[in-house]
PDB file of C-alpha atoms in Angstrom:
ATOM      1  CA  UNK A   1      -0.206  -0.140  -0.201  1.00  0.00           C
ATOM      2  CA  UNK A   2       2.936   2.495   1.001  1.00  0.00           C
ATOM      3  CA  UNK A   3       4.558   1.621  -2.471  1.00  0.00           C
ATOM      4  CA  UNK A   4       1.174   2.750  -4.205  1.00  0.00           C
ATOM      5  CA  UNK A   5       1.195   5.950  -2.275  1.00  0.00           C
ATOM      6  CA  UNK A   6       4.584   6.894  -3.027  1.00  0.00           C
ATOM      7  CA  UNK A   7       4.084   6.004  -6.709  1.00  0.00           C
ATOM      8  CA  UNK A   8       0.863   8.141  -7.102  1.00  0.00           C
ATOM      9  CA  UNK A   9       2.488  10.941  -5.322  1.00  0.00           C
ATOM     10  CA  UNK A  10       5.630  10.800  -7.749  1.00  0.00           C
ATOM     11  CA  UNK A  11       3.079  10.580 -10.768  1.00  0.00           C
ATOM     12  CA  UNK A  12       1.322  13.718  -9.492  1.00  0.00           C
ATOM     13  CA  UNK A  13       4.494  15.642  -8.894  1.00  0.00           C
ATOM     14  CA  UNK A  14       5.661  14.754 -12.413  1.00  0.00           C
ATOM     15  CA  UNK A  15       2.449  15.963 -13.802  1.00  0.00           C
ATOM     16  CA  UNK A  16       2.600  19.144 -11.746  1.00  0.00           C
ATOM     17  CA  UNK A  17       6.015  19.729 -13.228  1.00  0.00           C
ATOM     18  CA  UNK A  18       5.015  19.129 -16.895  1.00  0.00           C
ATOM     19  CA  UNK A  19       1.975  21.396 -16.526  1.00  0.00           C
ATOM     20  CA  UNK A  20       4.105  24.059 -14.777  1.00  0.00           C
ATOM     21  CA  UNK A  21       6.659  23.889 -17.754  1.00  0.00           C
ATOM     22  CA  UNK A  22       3.970  23.863 -20.286  1.00  0.00           C
ATOM     23  CA  UNK A  23       2.483  27.196 -18.811  1.00  0.00           C
ATOM     24  CA  UNK A  24       5.571  29.049 -18.774  1.00  0.00           C
ATOM     25  CA  UNK A  25       6.186  28.198 -22.220  1.00  0.00           C
ATOM     26  CA  UNK A  26       2.731  29.072 -23.340  1.00  0.00           C
ATOM     27  CA  UNK A  27       2.766  32.508 -21.820  1.00  0.00           C
ATOM     28  CA  UNK A  28       6.317  33.335 -23.604  1.00  0.00           C
ATOM     29  CA  UNK A  29       5.875  35.900 -26.261  1.00  0.00           C
ATOM     30  CA  UNK A  30       8.384  35.310 -28.881  1.00  0.00           C
ATOM     31  CA  UNK A  31       8.751  38.986 -29.929  1.00  0.00           C
ATOM     32  CA  UNK A  32       9.204  40.417 -26.296  1.00  0.00           C
ATOM     33  CA  UNK A  33      11.333  39.318 -23.347  1.00  0.00           C
ATOM     34  CA  UNK A  34       9.062  38.245 -20.378  1.00  0.00           C
ATOM     35  CA  UNK A  35       9.722  38.123 -16.922  1.00  0.00           C
ATOM     36  CA  UNK A  36       6.525  37.892 -15.109  1.00  0.00           C
ATOM     37  CA  UNK A  37       4.239  34.724 -15.382  1.00  0.00           C
ATOM     38  CA  UNK A  38       1.081  34.816 -13.543  1.00  0.00           C
ATOM     39  CA  UNK A  39      -1.319  31.933 -14.557  1.00  0.00           C
ATOM     40  CA  UNK A  40      -2.896  32.317 -11.031  1.00  0.00           C
ATOM     41  CA  UNK A  41      -4.159  35.600 -12.310  1.00  0.00           C
ATOM     42  CA  UNK A  42      -3.282  37.428  -9.206  1.00  0.00           C
ATOM     43  CA  UNK A  43      -2.604  40.795 -11.034  1.00  0.00           C
ATOM     44  CA  UNK A  44      -4.583  43.017 -13.218  1.00  0.00           C
ATOM     45  CA  UNK A  45      -3.530  43.482 -16.923  1.00  0.00           C
ATOM     46  CA  UNK A  46      -2.030  47.030 -15.829  1.00  0.00           C
ATOM     47  CA  UNK A  47      -0.254  45.542 -12.822  1.00  0.00           C
ATOM     48  CA  UNK A  48       1.213  42.803 -15.057  1.00  0.00           C
ATOM     49  CA  UNK A  49       2.468  45.055 -17.667  1.00  0.00           C
ATOM     50  CA  UNK A  50       4.216  47.449 -15.039  1.00  0.00           C
ATOM     51  CA  UNK A  51       5.662  44.640 -13.218  1.00  0.00           C
ATOM     52  CA  UNK A  52       7.177  42.935 -16.451  1.00  0.00           C
ATOM     53  CA  UNK A  53       8.515  46.371 -17.547  1.00  0.00           C
ATOM     54  CA  UNK A  54      10.212  46.952 -14.270  1.00  0.00           C
ATOM     55  CA  UNK A  55      11.670  43.382 -14.106  1.00  0.00           C
ATOM     56  CA  UNK A  56      12.939  43.750 -17.881  1.00  0.00           C
ATOM     57  CA  UNK A  57      14.614  47.134 -17.002  1.00  0.00           C
ATOM     58  CA  UNK A  58      16.416  45.590 -14.103  1.00  0.00           C
ATOM     59  CA  UNK A  59      17.293  42.266 -15.964  1.00  0.00           C
ATOM     60  CA  UNK A  60      18.842  44.526 -18.631  1.00  0.00           C
ATOM     61  CA  UNK A  61      20.672  46.722 -16.495  1.00  0.00           C
ATOM     62  CA  UNK A  62      22.313  43.872 -14.511  1.00  0.00           C
ATOM     63  CA  UNK A  63      22.107  41.353 -17.149  1.00  0.00           C
ATOM     64  CA  UNK A  64      20.810  38.962 -14.649  1.00  0.00           C
ATOM     65  CA  UNK A  65      17.118  37.986 -15.326  1.00  0.00           C
ATOM     66  CA  UNK A  66      14.427  38.846 -12.568  1.00  0.00           C
ATOM     67  CA  UNK A  67      11.230  36.451 -12.757  1.00  0.00           C
ATOM     68  CA  UNK A  68       8.301  35.537 -10.892  1.00  0.00           C
ATOM     69  CA  UNK A  69       5.803  32.894 -11.474  1.00  0.00           C
ATOM     70  CA  UNK A  70       2.407  32.191  -9.830  1.00  0.00           C
ATOM     71  CA  UNK A  71       0.914  28.670  -9.524  1.00  0.00           C
ATOM     72  CA  UNK A  72      -2.565  27.845  -8.395  1.00  0.00           C
ATOM     73  CA  UNK A  73      -1.764  24.211  -8.588  1.00  0.00           C
ATOM     74  CA  UNK A  74      -3.196  22.405  -5.413  1.00  0.00           C
ATOM     75  CA  UNK A  75      -0.553  20.004  -5.624  1.00  0.00           C
ATOM     76  CA  UNK A  76       2.192  22.507  -5.236  1.00  0.00           C
ATOM     77  CA  UNK A  77       3.199  22.918  -1.463  1.00  0.00           C
ATOM     78  CA  UNK A  78       6.194  23.235   0.828  1.00  0.00           C
ATOM     79  CA  UNK A  79       7.436  19.487   0.194  1.00  0.00           C
ATOM     80  CA  UNK A  80       8.021  20.194  -3.640  1.00  0.00           C
ATOM     81  CA  UNK A  81       7.948  23.723  -4.349  1.00  0.00           C
ATOM     82  CA  UNK A  82      11.957  23.841  -4.332  1.00  0.00           C
ATOM     83  CA  UNK A  83      11.836  20.896  -6.955  1.00  0.00           C
ATOM     84  CA  UNK A  84       9.365  22.534  -9.021  1.00  0.00           C
ATOM     85  CA  UNK A  85      11.045  25.799  -9.191  1.00  0.00           C
ATOM     86  CA  UNK A  86      14.604  24.236 -10.003  1.00  0.00           C
ATOM     87  CA  UNK A  87      13.191  21.943 -12.744  1.00  0.00           C
ATOM     88  CA  UNK A  88      11.091  24.672 -14.155  1.00  0.00           C
ATOM     89  CA  UNK A  89      13.932  27.090 -14.384  1.00  0.00           C
ATOM     90  CA  UNK A  90      16.162  24.608 -15.966  1.00  0.00           C
ATOM     91  CA  UNK A  91      13.968  23.248 -18.479  1.00  0.00           C
ATOM     92  CA  UNK A  92      12.606  26.468 -19.779  1.00  0.00           C
ATOM     93  CA  UNK A  93      14.423  28.060 -22.795  1.00  0.00           C
ATOM     94  CA  UNK A  94      12.666  31.533 -21.878  1.00  0.00           C
ATOM     95  CA  UNK A  95      13.995  31.984 -18.223  1.00  0.00           C
ATOM     96  CA  UNK A  96      17.375  33.400 -17.362  1.00  0.00           C
ATOM     97  CA  UNK A  97      19.799  35.533 -18.965  1.00  0.00           C
ATOM     98  CA  UNK A  98      22.003  34.520 -21.583  1.00  0.00           C
ATOM     99  CA  UNK A  99      24.069  31.172 -22.050  1.00  0.00           C
ATOM    100  CA  UNK A 100      24.603  30.934 -18.251  1.00  0.00           C
ATOM    101  CA  UNK A 101      20.807  31.315 -17.445  1.00  0.00           C
ATOM    102  CA  UNK A 102      21.769  33.961 -14.781  1.00  0.00           C
ATOM    103  CA  UNK A 103      18.887  34.982 -12.920  1.00  0.00           C
ATOM    104  CA  UNK A 104      16.430  34.798  -9.806  1.00  0.00           C
ATOM    105  CA  UNK A 105      12.992  33.439  -9.625  1.00  0.00           C
ATOM    106  CA  UNK A 106      10.303  33.871  -7.013  1.00  0.00           C
ATOM    107  CA  UNK A 107       7.639  30.906  -7.453  1.00  0.00           C
ATOM    108  CA  UNK A 108       4.594  31.811  -5.596  1.00  0.00           C
ATOM    109  CA  UNK A 109       2.332  28.422  -4.794  1.00  0.00           C
ATOM    110  CA  UNK A 110      -0.973  30.192  -4.171  1.00  0.00           C
ATOM    111  CA  UNK A 111      -3.196  27.067  -3.065  1.00  0.00           C
ATOM    112  CA  UNK A 112      -0.861  26.267  -0.209  1.00  0.00           C
ATOM    113  CA  UNK A 113       0.534  29.903  -0.024  1.00  0.00           C
ATOM    114  CA  UNK A 114       4.128  28.422  -0.509  1.00  0.00           C
ATOM    115  CA  UNK A 115       7.080  30.071  -2.296  1.00  0.00           C
ATOM    116  CA  UNK A 116      10.577  29.642  -3.272  1.00  0.00           C
ATOM    117  CA  UNK A 117      13.255  31.940  -4.072  1.00  0.00           C
ATOM    118  CA  UNK A 118      15.785  30.645  -6.619  1.00  0.00           C
ATOM    119  CA  UNK A 119      19.291  32.283  -7.606  1.00  0.00           C
ATOM    120  CA  UNK A 120      20.774  30.501 -10.777  1.00  0.00           C
ATOM    121  CA  UNK A 121      23.957  31.121 -12.989  1.00  0.00           C
ATOM    122  CA  UNK A 122      27.455  32.474 -11.698  1.00  0.00           C
ATOM    123  CA  UNK A 123      26.116  35.883 -11.257  1.00  0.00           C
ATOM    124  CA  UNK A 124      22.780  35.080  -9.993  1.00  0.00           C
ATOM    125  CA  UNK A 125      24.267  32.725  -6.928  1.00  0.00           C
ATOM    126  CA  UNK A 126      27.051  35.336  -6.417  1.00  0.00           C
ATOM    127  CA  UNK A 127      24.788  38.258  -6.170  1.00  0.00           C
ATOM    128  CA  UNK A 128      21.785  36.522  -4.118  1.00  0.00           C
ATOM    129  CA  UNK A 129      23.145  35.055  -0.868  1.00  0.00           C
ATOM    130  CA  UNK A 130      21.080  33.125   1.746  1.00  0.00           C
ATOM    131  CA  UNK A 131      21.315  36.198   3.788  1.00  0.00           C
ATOM    132  CA  UNK A 132      19.971  38.236   0.596  1.00  0.00           C
ATOM    133  CA  UNK A 133      17.321  35.604   0.420  1.00  0.00           C
ATOM    134  CA  UNK A 134      16.149  35.893   3.742  1.00  0.00           C
ATOM    135  CA  UNK A 135      16.242  39.634   3.954  1.00  0.00           C
ATOM    136  CA  UNK A 136      14.223  40.059   0.394  1.00  0.00           C
ATOM    137  CA  UNK A 137      11.603  37.288   1.902  1.00  0.00           C
ATOM    138  CA  UNK A 138      10.862  39.306   4.935  1.00  0.00           C
ATOM    139  CA  UNK A 139      10.193  42.455   2.670  1.00  0.00           C
ATOM    140  CA  UNK A 140       7.731  41.021   0.199  1.00  0.00           C
ATOM    141  CA  UNK A 141       6.319  38.325   2.544  1.00  0.00           C
ATOM    142  CA  UNK A 142       4.571  41.115   4.613  1.00  0.00           C
ATOM    143  CA  UNK A 143       2.682  42.329   1.329  1.00  0.00           C
ATOM    144  CA  UNK A 144       1.504  38.723   0.401  1.00  0.00           C
ATOM    145  CA  UNK A 145       0.355  38.102   3.952  1.00  0.00           C
ATOM    146  CA  UNK A 146      -2.170  41.049   3.409  1.00  0.00           C
ATOM    147  CA  UNK A 147      -2.972  39.543  -0.117  1.00  0.00           C
ATOM    148  CA  UNK A 148      -1.208  42.632  -1.774  1.00  0.00           C
ATOM    149  CA  UNK A 149       0.067  40.795  -4.663  1.00  0.00           C
ATOM    150  CA  UNK A 150       1.300  43.817  -6.630  1.00  0.00           C
ATOM    151  CA  UNK A 151       3.100  45.183  -3.780  1.00  0.00           C
ATOM    152  CA  UNK A 152       4.921  42.049  -2.876  1.00  0.00           C
ATOM    153  CA  UNK A 153       5.830  41.436  -6.361  1.00  0.00           C
ATOM    154  CA  UNK A 154       7.070  45.014  -6.845  1.00  0.00           C
ATOM    155  CA  UNK A 155       9.184  44.691  -3.796  1.00  0.00           C
ATOM    156  CA  UNK A 156      10.696  41.593  -4.817  1.00  0.00           C
ATOM    157  CA  UNK A 157      11.696  43.327  -8.291  1.00  0.00           C
ATOM    158  CA  UNK A 158      13.016  46.201  -6.797  1.00  0.00           C
ATOM    159  CA  UNK A 159      14.964  44.338  -4.042  1.00  0.00           C
ATOM    160  CA  UNK A 160      16.485  42.297  -6.756  1.00  0.00           C
TER     161      UNK A 160
END
């Protein structure tokens, strides 16, 4: 019985990862750099456009991509969000900056209200230390606690 539960859990996690990868690539616009992915629809169209422009500006300035992703999948939780974020980032051709895919990505699981803050690449890992992640999290989580998604994501982007 235990093996069946473990296999079912692994299958659900794999399906979650596949759906997440598809949603990122489906939201990508070939003609424009995209940094904000909001399939959970937490933002208005105006907020989405403003945050994407701000993330693009900061990414261009530092040549290190600043992304965030929302996901309302109920299977995404504290136990699997780190693996989900890492797999999503590494498997997507639209995430990261340059060949080394330097960047930061905040993944917010809305169903379980969990998050993961990822740094990737030589510059991304150098720039965002564990201390920096803790400091940034304290800043944006206070907005999320009040369901102020725009304020939280804006704070995350500007802190990057």
